[in-house]
Amino acid sequence: MMKYISSRSKQEPNMAGKNAAQAIIKGIAEDKGLFVPEKMPQSLGDMGLLTGKNYKEIAYLVLSRFLPDYTEKELQECIDCAYDEQFESDKIVPLVKGGGAYFLELYHGPTAAFKDMALSILPHLLTTALKKEKIENKIAILTATSGDTGKAALEGFADVDGTEIIVFYPHVGVSQVQERQMTVQTGNNVHVFGIKGNFDDAQAAVKKMFNDPCLATELEEKGWQLSSANSINIGRLVPQVVYYVWAYIKLLEQGIIQPGEKINVVVPTGNFGNILASYYAREIGIPIGKFICASNKNNVLTDFINTGVYDAKREFYVTSSPSMDILVSSNLERLLYHLSGNNGQLVASLMKDLDEKKKFEASDNIRVGLTEFYGGFATEEETTVAIAELYQGDHYLMDPHTAVGYKVYSDYVEKTGDTTPTVIAATASAYKFSETVVNALGLPSQIDGFKAITQLKEATGVSVPRGLRGLDKKPVLHNRVVEKSQIPEAVKQSLSDDYHR
Ligand SMILES: *Cc1c(COP(=O)(O)O)cnc(C)c1O
């Protein structure tokens, strides 16, 4: 049976791994590493045989490989509950041609960003895991968000029995629509806090709590256990592998590629979860040539891919693609583990450098592995120009994150002349960032995000996602903003409210 082990584990032969259910419940390993598959699952085999399957069928094939301790019935139930009418497209993920590439539209779920792809199923995977492992503790889901994970996690976990969901978002740095989506969330187990800090601060505080044995004991006594809805949780990552397989099969069905032919993928990247999922897709048999990693002005990953040096000691910028405003990109740790030839000890020392010096340097074999990646970034100006040009040229409307991806794709093609069919992850609806998109299209400037939605709708005729309609009329239920040092206190408070309820 496949095991998950820590990305920082020492290579001792009888190192006890966790099964998938245990890894999903725990979220992060005891030595602060991330859970990685000890051995990659078996390949999906001949892709030509998978044409004609729907999204749920592909999801089952992929999930059953990565989560083999779940029974077929358990996985089917989780999949059925996730990929249903809450998605506004019956295909779940449409693949749309534009700008010489193929946009994989991952944003037709309830919160209009790609985080729904995984967070619609994670609560089911988690509650199933708790039953499988006969765990009776209640689970407190701690979530740091750069804007989109928070709402998708709230939506996924609201009123899920036996869970309490607590979200921390940067009070300055998310879009008006993103913030409102979170602060109007209903549900008797939801807690939302703005923090005076950025995503990295929120993520660091959350990770620290996971590794605080005193806090664990304190919560344990009250029947609580912590877990994570961030992409550090393997239960977030695995459902993201599905749509890369799906994209490949759609291209096969349309005769754009032949079985075995390579594609490239472009992923607008922040915490490195989405692009890592494409790497996992390649590991189970999807022929991917280049992994094109697109960053905004916070271009720490571009520099890392190009130089092998990860240097987080740099200025942090708030940009128009806030979900990528990240300097400490967590899932990179998993890639380092795989590229280093599963050398957990090396990864542990690199992560120690990152902790202490905010910087680390890749080893030679990691550098070799990185040559499969292309790193590029787009400035704020380039991002808005990309939105305008593709809309004027092809009438394809992109949000700023997707536009960062498209700009980096264009640069890559220009530089290399590579004509490999390319899939670009379209990660959010333009309506989530309508102020930026309205400005980019040269419409009268609008600082109010809700008015900008109406304006954008009138100008483009593109329909507004269900989850964003009428958002400005909903009552704000959460308005607490805390210092980053108060995050642990906010967690205890949230759980004790519930405890005394
Ligand atoms: C989260 C997010 C990203 C970045 O994805 P990672 O998995 O963190 O790299 C990009 N675009 C949007 C819209 C997002 O919400």
CSV table of C-alpha atoms in Angstrom, one decimal, residues 38-486:
chain,number,residue,atom,x,y,z
A,38,GLU,CA,7.0,7.6,-0.9
A,39,LYS,CA,6.9,6.2,-4.4
A,40,MET,CA,4.9,7.7,-7.3
A,41,PRO,CA,1.8,5.7,-8.1
A,42,GLN,CA,1.6,3.5,-11.2
A,43,SER,CA,1.1,5.3,-14.6
A,44,LEU,CA,-2.4,5.7,-16.0
A,45,GLY,CA,-1.2,3.9,-19.1
A,46,ASP,CA,-2.4,4.5,-22.6
A,47,MET,CA,-4.2,7.9,-22.6
A,48,GLY,CA,-5.9,7.0,-25.9
A,49,LEU,CA,-8.0,4.6,-23.9
A,50,LEU,CA,-9.3,7.4,-21.6
A,51,THR,CA,-11.0,9.5,-24.3
A,52,GLY,CA,-14.8,9.9,-23.8
A,53,LYS,CA,-14.6,9.7,-20.0
A,54,ASN,CA,-16.2,12.5,-18.0
A,55,TYR,CA,-14.6,14.6,-15.3
A,56,LYS,CA,-15.8,12.4,-12.5
A,57,GLU,CA,-14.5,9.2,-14.2
A,58,ILE,CA,-11.1,10.8,-14.7
A,59,ALA,CA,-11.2,12.0,-11.1
A,60,TYR,CA,-11.7,8.5,-9.9
A,61,LEU,CA,-8.8,7.1,-11.9
A,62,VAL,CA,-6.4,9.7,-10.5
A,63,LEU,CA,-7.7,9.7,-6.9
A,64,SER,CA,-7.7,5.9,-6.6
A,65,ARG,CA,-4.0,5.9,-7.5
A,66,PHE,CA,-2.9,8.5,-5.0
A,67,LEU,CA,-5.4,7.5,-2.2
A,68,PRO,CA,-5.4,3.7,-2.5
A,69,ASP,CA,-6.5,3.2,1.1
A,70,TYR,CA,-9.9,4.7,0.3
A,71,THR,CA,-12.4,2.2,-1.1
A,72,GLU,CA,-14.0,2.6,-4.5
A,73,LYS,CA,-17.3,3.4,-2.9
A,74,GLU,CA,-15.7,6.0,-0.6
A,75,LEU,CA,-14.0,7.8,-3.4
A,76,GLN,CA,-17.1,7.7,-5.6
A,77,GLU,CA,-19.2,9.3,-2.9
A,78,CYS,CA,-16.6,12.1,-2.3
A,79,ILE,CA,-16.4,12.7,-6.1
A,80,ASP,CA,-20.2,12.8,-6.5
A,81,CYS,CA,-20.6,15.3,-3.7
A,82,ALA,CA,-17.9,17.6,-5.0
A,83,TYR,CA,-18.3,17.8,-8.8
A,84,ASP,CA,-22.0,18.4,-9.1
A,85,GLU,CA,-24.3,21.4,-10.0
A,86,GLN,CA,-22.3,23.7,-7.7
A,87,PHE,CA,-20.1,24.0,-10.8
A,88,GLU,CA,-21.6,26.2,-13.4
A,89,SER,CA,-20.4,24.2,-16.4
A,90,ASP,CA,-21.6,20.7,-17.0
A,91,LYS,CA,-18.1,19.8,-18.2
A,92,ILE,CA,-16.8,21.0,-14.8
A,93,VAL,CA,-13.6,22.3,-16.4
A,94,PRO,CA,-14.0,23.7,-20.0
A,95,LEU,CA,-10.9,23.9,-22.2
A,96,VAL,CA,-11.1,27.0,-24.3
A,97,LYS,CA,-8.9,28.0,-27.3
A,98,GLY,CA,-7.4,31.5,-27.2
A,99,GLY,CA,-4.3,33.4,-28.0
A,100,GLY,CA,-2.7,30.4,-29.6
A,101,ALA,CA,-3.0,28.3,-26.5
A,102,TYR,CA,-5.7,26.4,-24.6
A,103,PHE,CA,-7.2,27.9,-21.4
A,104,LEU,CA,-8.1,25.4,-18.8
A,105,GLU,CA,-10.9,27.2,-17.0
A,106,LEU,CA,-10.7,26.1,-13.4
A,107,TYR,CA,-13.0,28.8,-12.1
A,108,HIS,CA,-16.5,27.6,-12.6
A,109,GLY,CA,-17.0,26.4,-9.1
A,110,PRO,CA,-18.9,28.2,-6.2
A,111,THR,CA,-16.2,30.8,-5.4
A,112,ALA,CA,-15.1,31.5,-8.9
A,113,ALA,CA,-11.4,30.6,-8.4
A,114,PHE,CA,-9.5,27.3,-9.0
A,115,LYS,CA,-9.3,26.6,-5.3
A,116,ASP,CA,-12.8,25.1,-5.6
A,117,MET,CA,-11.4,22.2,-7.7
A,118,ALA,CA,-9.8,20.8,-4.5
A,119,LEU,CA,-11.7,22.5,-1.7
A,120,SER,CA,-15.1,21.1,-2.9
A,121,ILE,CA,-13.8,17.6,-2.3
A,122,LEU,CA,-11.4,18.0,0.6
A,123,PRO,CA,-14.1,18.2,3.3
A,124,HIS,CA,-15.4,14.9,2.0
A,125,LEU,CA,-12.0,13.3,1.9
A,126,LEU,CA,-11.3,14.5,5.4
A,127,THR,CA,-14.6,13.4,7.0
A,128,THR,CA,-14.2,10.0,5.3
A,129,ALA,CA,-10.7,9.8,6.6
A,130,LEU,CA,-11.9,10.5,10.2
A,131,LYS,CA,-14.4,7.6,9.9
A,132,LYS,CA,-11.8,5.3,8.4
A,133,GLU,CA,-9.3,6.1,11.1
A,134,LYS,CA,-12.0,6.0,13.9
A,135,ILE,CA,-11.0,9.4,15.1
A,136,GLU,CA,-13.5,11.0,17.4
A,137,ASN,CA,-11.8,14.3,18.0
A,138,LYS,CA,-13.3,17.3,16.3
A,139,ILE,CA,-11.1,18.9,13.6
A,140,ALA,CA,-10.2,22.6,13.5
A,141,ILE,CA,-9.2,23.6,10.0
A,142,LEU,CA,-6.7,26.4,10.1
A,143,THR,CA,-6.3,28.3,6.8
A,144,ALA,CA,-4.0,31.0,5.8
A,145,THR,CA,-5.2,32.6,2.5
A,146,SER,CA,-3.8,35.0,0.0
A,147,GLY,CA,-7.4,35.6,-1.1
A,148,ASP,CA,-9.0,32.6,-2.8
A,149,THR,CA,-8.3,29.6,-0.6
A,150,GLY,CA,-10.1,31.3,2.3
A,151,LYS,CA,-13.5,31.5,0.6
A,152,ALA,CA,-13.2,28.2,-1.1
A,153,ALA,CA,-12.4,26.5,2.3
A,154,LEU,CA,-15.3,28.4,4.0
A,155,GLU,CA,-17.6,27.3,1.3
A,156,GLY,CA,-16.4,23.7,1.5
A,157,PHE,CA,-16.4,23.3,5.2
A,158,ALA,CA,-19.3,25.5,6.3
A,159,ASP,CA,-21.6,23.4,8.5
A,160,VAL,CA,-19.6,20.2,8.0
A,161,ASP,CA,-20.2,18.2,11.2
A,162,GLY,CA,-17.2,17.7,13.5
A,163,THR,CA,-15.2,20.6,12.0
A,164,GLU,CA,-14.6,24.2,12.7
A,165,ILE,CA,-13.0,26.4,10.0
A,166,ILE,CA,-10.8,29.3,10.8
A,167,VAL,CA,-9.5,31.6,8.1
A,168,PHE,CA,-6.8,34.3,8.2
A,169,TYR,CA,-6.4,36.7,5.3
A,170,PRO,CA,-4.2,39.8,4.8
A,171,HIS,CA,-6.5,42.7,5.7
A,172,VAL,CA,-4.7,44.8,3.1
A,173,GLY,CA,-3.9,42.9,0.0
A,174,VAL,CA,-7.0,41.0,-1.1
A,175,SER,CA,-9.5,42.4,-3.6
A,176,GLN,CA,-12.7,44.0,-2.4
A,177,VAL,CA,-14.7,41.1,-3.9
A,178,GLN,CA,-12.4,38.5,-2.3
A,179,GLU,CA,-12.8,40.1,1.1
A,180,ARG,CA,-16.5,40.4,0.9
A,181,GLN,CA,-16.9,36.8,-0.2
A,182,MET,CA,-15.2,35.8,3.1
A,183,THR,CA,-16.8,38.3,5.5
A,184,VAL,CA,-20.4,37.4,4.5
A,185,GLN,CA,-19.9,33.7,5.0
A,186,THR,CA,-22.7,31.9,6.9
A,187,GLY,CA,-22.4,28.7,8.8
A,188,ASN,CA,-22.2,27.9,12.5
A,189,ASN,CA,-18.6,26.6,12.4
A,190,VAL,CA,-17.0,29.5,10.5
A,191,HIS,CA,-14.5,32.1,11.8
A,192,VAL,CA,-12.8,34.7,9.6
A,193,PHE,CA,-10.1,37.1,10.6
A,194,GLY,CA,-8.2,39.8,8.7
A,195,ILE,CA,-4.6,40.1,9.9
A,196,LYS,CA,-2.3,43.1,9.9
A,197,GLY,CA,0.3,41.3,7.8
A,198,ASN,CA,0.6,39.5,4.5
A,199,PHE,CA,0.0,35.9,3.4
A,200,ASP,CA,3.5,34.8,4.4
A,201,ASP,CA,2.9,36.0,7.9
A,202,ALA,CA,-0.5,34.2,8.0
A,203,GLN,CA,1.1,31.0,6.6
A,204,ALA,CA,4.0,31.1,9.0
A,205,ALA,CA,1.7,31.6,12.0
A,206,VAL,CA,-0.5,28.7,11.0
A,207,LYS,CA,2.5,26.3,10.3
A,208,LYS,CA,3.9,27.2,13.7
A,209,MET,CA,0.7,26.3,15.4
A,210,PHE,CA,0.7,22.9,13.7
A,211,ASN,CA,4.1,22.2,15.2
A,212,ASP,CA,3.4,23.5,18.7
A,213,PRO,CA,3.1,20.4,21.0
A,214,CYS,CA,1.8,22.5,23.9
A,215,LEU,CA,-1.1,23.8,21.8
A,216,ALA,CA,-1.8,20.3,20.6
A,217,THR,CA,-2.1,19.0,24.1
A,218,GLU,CA,-4.2,21.9,25.2
A,219,LEU,CA,-6.6,21.4,22.3
A,220,GLU,CA,-6.5,17.6,22.6
A,221,GLU,CA,-7.9,17.9,26.2
A,222,LYS,CA,-10.9,19.7,24.7
A,223,GLY,CA,-11.4,17.1,22.0
A,224,TRP,CA,-9.8,19.2,19.2
A,225,GLN,CA,-7.2,18.4,16.6
A,226,LEU,CA,-5.8,20.7,14.0
A,227,SER,CA,-5.6,20.2,10.3
A,228,SER,CA,-5.0,22.3,7.2
A,229,ALA,CA,-7.0,23.3,4.1
A,230,ASN,CA,-3.9,24.9,2.5
A,231,SER,CA,-2.1,23.2,-0.3
A,232,ILE,CA,0.4,21.8,2.2
A,233,ASN,CA,-2.4,19.2,2.7
A,234,ILE,CA,-1.9,16.4,0.3
A,235,GLY,CA,-5.7,16.2,0.1
A,236,ARG,CA,-5.6,19.5,-1.6
A,237,LEU,CA,-3.0,18.6,-4.1
A,238,VAL,CA,-4.2,15.3,-5.4
A,239,PRO,CA,-7.6,16.6,-6.7
A,240,GLN,CA,-5.6,19.2,-8.6
A,241,VAL,CA,-3.8,16.5,-10.6
A,242,VAL,CA,-7.1,15.4,-12.1
A,243,TYR,CA,-7.6,18.5,-14.4
A,244,TYR,CA,-4.2,18.1,-16.1
A,245,VAL,CA,-5.1,14.6,-17.1
A,246,TRP,CA,-8.5,15.9,-18.2
A,247,ALA,CA,-6.9,18.7,-20.3
A,248,TYR,CA,-4.7,16.1,-22.0
A,249,ILE,CA,-7.6,13.9,-22.8
A,250,LYS,CA,-9.7,16.8,-24.2
A,251,LEU,CA,-6.8,17.7,-26.5
A,252,LEU,CA,-6.6,14.1,-27.7
A,253,GLU,CA,-10.4,14.0,-28.3
A,254,GLN,CA,-10.2,17.1,-30.4
A,255,GLY,CA,-7.4,15.7,-32.4
A,256,ILE,CA,-5.1,18.5,-31.4
A,257,ILE,CA,-2.5,16.0,-30.2
A,258,GLN,CA,-1.9,12.3,-30.8
A,259,PRO,CA,-1.5,9.8,-27.9
A,260,GLY,CA,2.0,10.2,-26.4
A,261,GLU,CA,2.6,13.7,-27.9
A,262,LYS,CA,3.9,16.2,-25.4
A,263,ILE,CA,2.1,19.3,-24.2
A,264,ASN,CA,3.4,22.3,-22.2
A,265,VAL,CA,1.6,23.7,-19.2
A,266,VAL,CA,1.6,27.3,-18.0
A,267,VAL,CA,0.7,27.9,-14.4
A,268,PRO,CA,0.3,31.3,-12.6
A,269,THR,CA,2.0,30.4,-9.4
A,270,GLY,CA,2.1,31.5,-5.8
A,271,ASN,CA,2.4,28.7,-3.3
A,272,PHE,CA,3.5,26.2,-6.0
A,273,GLY,CA,0.6,23.8,-5.4
A,274,ASN,CA,-1.0,24.0,-8.8
A,275,ILE,CA,2.1,23.7,-10.8
A,276,LEU,CA,3.3,20.8,-8.5
A,277,ALA,CA,0.0,19.0,-9.3
A,278,SER,CA,1.0,19.2,-13.0
A,279,TYR,CA,4.3,17.7,-12.1
A,280,TYR,CA,2.5,14.8,-10.4
A,281,ALA,CA,0.3,14.4,-13.5
A,282,ARG,CA,3.5,13.9,-15.5
A,283,GLU,CA,4.7,11.4,-13.0
A,284,ILE,CA,1.6,9.3,-13.6
A,285,GLY,CA,2.0,9.4,-17.4
A,286,ILE,CA,0.8,12.7,-18.9
A,287,PRO,CA,3.5,13.7,-21.4
A,288,ILE,CA,4.4,17.2,-20.3
A,289,GLY,CA,7.4,18.9,-21.9
A,290,LYS,CA,7.9,22.2,-20.1
A,291,PHE,CA,6.4,23.4,-16.8
A,292,ILE,CA,6.1,27.1,-17.3
A,293,CYS,CA,6.0,28.8,-13.9
A,294,ALA,CA,4.5,32.3,-14.1
A,295,SER,CA,5.0,34.8,-11.3
A,296,ASN,CA,3.9,38.4,-10.8
A,297,LYS,CA,6.3,41.1,-9.5
A,298,ASN,CA,7.0,38.9,-6.4
A,299,ASN,CA,9.3,36.9,-8.7
A,300,VAL,CA,11.2,34.8,-6.2
A,301,LEU,CA,10.4,31.6,-8.2
A,302,THR,CA,11.5,33.1,-11.5
A,303,ASP,CA,14.9,33.8,-10.0
A,304,PHE,CA,15.0,30.4,-8.3
A,305,ILE,CA,14.3,28.6,-11.6
A,306,ASN,CA,16.9,30.7,-13.4
A,307,THR,CA,19.7,30.7,-10.9
A,308,GLY,CA,19.1,27.8,-8.4
A,309,VAL,CA,19.2,30.3,-5.6
A,310,TYR,CA,16.0,30.9,-3.6
A,311,ASP,CA,16.2,34.3,-2.0
A,312,ALA,CA,13.1,35.4,0.0
A,313,LYS,CA,14.9,38.4,1.4
A,314,ARG,CA,13.4,41.0,-0.9
A,315,GLU,CA,10.7,43.5,-0.9
A,316,PHE,CA,7.1,42.2,-0.8
A,317,TYR,CA,4.7,43.8,-3.3
A,318,VAL,CA,0.9,44.0,-3.1
A,319,THR,CA,-0.1,43.4,-6.8
A,320,SER,CA,-3.3,43.1,-8.9
A,321,SER,CA,-2.8,39.3,-8.7
A,322,PRO,CA,-3.0,39.0,-4.9
A,323,SER,CA,-3.3,35.3,-4.8
A,324,MET,CA,0.3,35.1,-6.0
A,325,ASP,CA,1.7,37.6,-3.6
A,326,ILE,CA,3.9,35.1,-1.8
A,327,LEU,CA,7.6,35.0,-1.1
A,328,VAL,CA,7.7,31.7,0.8
A,329,SER,CA,6.3,29.2,-1.6
A,330,SER,CA,5.5,26.1,0.5
A,331,ASN,CA,5.0,23.4,-2.1
A,332,LEU,CA,8.4,24.0,-3.6
A,333,GLU,CA,9.6,21.9,-0.7
A,334,ARG,CA,7.9,18.9,-2.3
A,335,LEU,CA,9.5,19.5,-5.7
A,336,LEU,CA,12.9,19.8,-4.0
A,337,TYR,CA,12.3,16.4,-2.4
A,338,HIS,CA,11.5,14.8,-5.7
A,339,LEU,CA,14.3,16.5,-7.7
A,340,SER,CA,16.9,15.7,-5.1
A,341,GLY,CA,16.2,12.0,-5.5
A,342,ASN,CA,14.1,11.7,-2.4
A,343,ASN,CA,16.8,13.2,-0.2
A,344,GLY,CA,14.8,14.3,2.9
A,345,GLN,CA,18.0,15.2,4.8
A,346,LEU,CA,19.0,17.6,2.1
A,347,VAL,CA,15.5,19.2,2.0
A,348,ALA,CA,15.6,19.6,5.8
A,349,SER,CA,18.9,21.4,5.6
A,350,LEU,CA,17.6,23.7,2.7
A,351,MET,CA,14.5,24.5,4.8
A,352,LYS,CA,16.7,25.3,7.8
A,353,ASP,CA,18.6,27.8,5.6
A,354,LEU,CA,15.3,29.3,4.5
A,355,ASP,CA,14.2,29.6,8.1
A,356,GLU,CA,17.4,31.1,9.4
A,357,LYS,CA,18.8,33.0,6.4
A,358,LYS,CA,15.7,33.4,4.2
A,359,LYS,CA,17.7,31.9,1.5
A,360,PHE,CA,18.9,28.5,0.2
A,361,GLU,CA,20.8,27.2,-2.8
A,362,ALA,CA,19.8,24.2,-4.9
A,363,SER,CA,22.1,21.1,-5.1
A,364,ASP,CA,23.4,20.0,-8.5
A,365,ASN,CA,20.7,17.3,-9.1
A,366,ILE,CA,18.0,19.8,-8.1
A,367,ARG,CA,19.4,22.2,-10.7
A,368,VAL,CA,19.3,19.5,-13.3
A,369,GLY,CA,15.6,18.8,-12.5
A,370,LEU,CA,14.8,22.5,-12.7
A,371,THR,CA,15.7,22.6,-16.4
A,372,GLU,CA,12.3,21.1,-17.1
A,373,PHE,CA,10.9,24.3,-15.7
A,374,TYR,CA,10.8,27.7,-17.3
A,375,GLY,CA,10.4,30.7,-15.0
A,376,GLY,CA,9.1,34.1,-16.0
A,377,PHE,CA,7.2,37.0,-14.5
A,378,ALA,CA,4.9,39.8,-15.6
A,379,THR,CA,5.0,43.3,-14.2
A,380,GLU,CA,1.7,45.1,-13.3
A,381,GLU,CA,1.8,47.0,-16.5
A,382,GLU,CA,2.5,43.9,-18.6
A,383,THR,CA,-0.4,42.2,-16.9
A,384,THR,CA,-3.0,44.8,-17.8
A,385,VAL,CA,-1.6,45.1,-21.3
A,386,ALA,CA,-2.1,41.3,-21.7
A,387,ILE,CA,-5.7,41.5,-20.5
A,388,ALA,CA,-6.5,44.2,-23.0
A,389,GLU,CA,-4.7,42.6,-26.0
A,390,LEU,CA,-6.2,39.2,-25.6
A,391,TYR,CA,-9.7,40.7,-25.2
A,392,GLN,CA,-9.3,43.0,-28.2
A,393,GLY,CA,-7.7,40.3,-30.3
A,394,ASP,CA,-9.6,37.1,-29.4
A,395,HIS,CA,-12.4,38.3,-27.2
A,396,TYR,CA,-11.1,36.2,-24.5
A,397,LEU,CA,-11.5,37.7,-21.0
A,398,MET,CA,-8.7,36.9,-18.4
A,399,ASP,CA,-8.4,37.7,-14.8
A,400,PRO,CA,-5.1,39.3,-13.7
A,401,HIS,CA,-3.6,35.9,-12.5
A,402,THR,CA,-4.4,34.2,-15.7
A,403,ALA,CA,-3.0,37.2,-17.6
A,404,VAL,CA,0.3,36.8,-15.8
A,405,GLY,CA,0.4,33.3,-17.1
A,406,TYR,CA,-0.5,34.4,-20.6
A,407,LYS,CA,2.2,37.1,-20.7
A,408,VAL,CA,4.8,34.6,-19.5
A,409,TYR,CA,3.6,32.1,-22.1
A,410,SER,CA,3.9,34.7,-24.9
A,411,ASP,CA,7.5,35.6,-23.7
A,412,TYR,CA,8.4,31.9,-23.7
A,413,VAL,CA,7.1,31.3,-27.2
A,414,GLU,CA,8.9,34.3,-28.5
A,415,LYS,CA,12.2,33.4,-26.9
A,416,THR,CA,12.2,29.7,-27.8
A,417,GLY,CA,10.0,29.3,-30.8
A,418,ASP,CA,8.5,26.2,-29.1
A,419,THR,CA,5.2,25.4,-30.9
A,420,THR,CA,4.2,22.5,-28.5
A,421,PRO,CA,0.4,22.7,-27.8
A,422,THR,CA,0.1,24.5,-24.5
A,423,VAL,CA,-2.4,24.5,-21.7
A,424,ILE,CA,-2.7,27.6,-19.6
A,425,ALA,CA,-4.3,27.3,-16.2
A,426,ALA,CA,-7.0,29.9,-16.0
A,427,THR,CA,-7.3,30.3,-12.3
A,428,ALA,CA,-10.0,32.9,-11.6
A,429,SER,CA,-13.0,34.6,-13.0
A,430,ALA,CA,-12.2,38.1,-14.2
A,431,TYR,CA,-15.1,39.3,-12.1
A,432,LYS,CA,-13.3,38.6,-8.9
A,433,PHE,CA,-10.9,41.3,-9.9
A,434,SER,CA,-13.1,43.6,-11.9
A,435,GLU,CA,-11.6,46.9,-10.8
A,436,THR,CA,-8.3,45.8,-12.4
A,437,VAL,CA,-9.9,44.3,-15.5
A,438,VAL,CA,-12.1,47.3,-16.1
A,439,ASN,CA,-9.0,49.6,-15.9
A,440,ALA,CA,-7.1,47.2,-18.2
A,441,LEU,CA,-9.8,47.3,-20.9
A,442,GLY,CA,-9.7,51.1,-20.8
A,443,LEU,CA,-13.3,51.5,-19.4
A,444,PRO,CA,-14.0,54.4,-17.1
A,445,SER,CA,-11.9,53.8,-14.0
A,446,GLN,CA,-13.8,52.4,-11.1
A,447,ILE,CA,-12.5,51.8,-7.6
A,448,ASP,CA,-15.6,50.1,-6.3
A,449,GLY,CA,-15.3,46.4,-7.0
A,450,PHE,CA,-19.1,45.8,-7.1
A,451,LYS,CA,-19.8,48.7,-9.5
A,452,ALA,CA,-17.0,47.4,-11.6
A,453,ILE,CA,-18.7,44.0,-11.9
A,454,THR,CA,-21.8,45.7,-13.5
A,455,GLN,CA,-19.6,47.8,-15.7
A,456,LEU,CA,-17.6,44.7,-16.9
A,457,LYS,CA,-20.8,42.8,-17.5
A,458,GLU,CA,-22.2,45.6,-19.6
A,459,ALA,CA,-19.0,46.0,-21.6
A,460,THR,CA,-18.3,42.3,-22.3
A,461,GLY,CA,-21.6,40.4,-22.0
A,462,VAL,CA,-19.7,37.6,-20.2
A,463,SER,CA,-22.0,36.2,-17.5
A,464,VAL,CA,-21.2,37.0,-13.8
A,465,PRO,CA,-20.5,33.8,-11.8
A,466,ARG,CA,-23.4,32.9,-9.5
A,467,GLY,CA,-21.4,33.2,-6.3
A,468,LEU,CA,-20.6,36.8,-7.0
A,469,ARG,CA,-24.1,38.0,-7.8
A,470,GLY,CA,-25.7,40.2,-5.1
A,471,LEU,CA,-22.6,39.9,-2.9
A,472,ASP,CA,-22.7,43.6,-2.1
A,473,LYS,CA,-26.1,43.3,-0.6
A,474,LYS,CA,-25.3,40.5,1.8
A,475,PRO,CA,-24.7,41.4,5.5
A,476,VAL,CA,-21.0,41.4,6.7
A,477,LEU,CA,-20.8,38.8,9.5
A,478,HIS,CA,-17.1,38.9,10.2
A,479,ASN,CA,-15.1,42.0,10.8
A,480,ARG,CA,-12.4,41.2,13.2
A,481,VAL,CA,-8.8,42.3,12.3
A,482,VAL,CA,-6.0,41.1,14.5
A,483,GLU,CA,-2.2,41.6,14.8
A,484,LYS,CA,-0.3,38.7,13.5
A,485,SER,CA,1.0,37.9,17.0
A,486,GLN,CA,-2.7,37.4,18.1
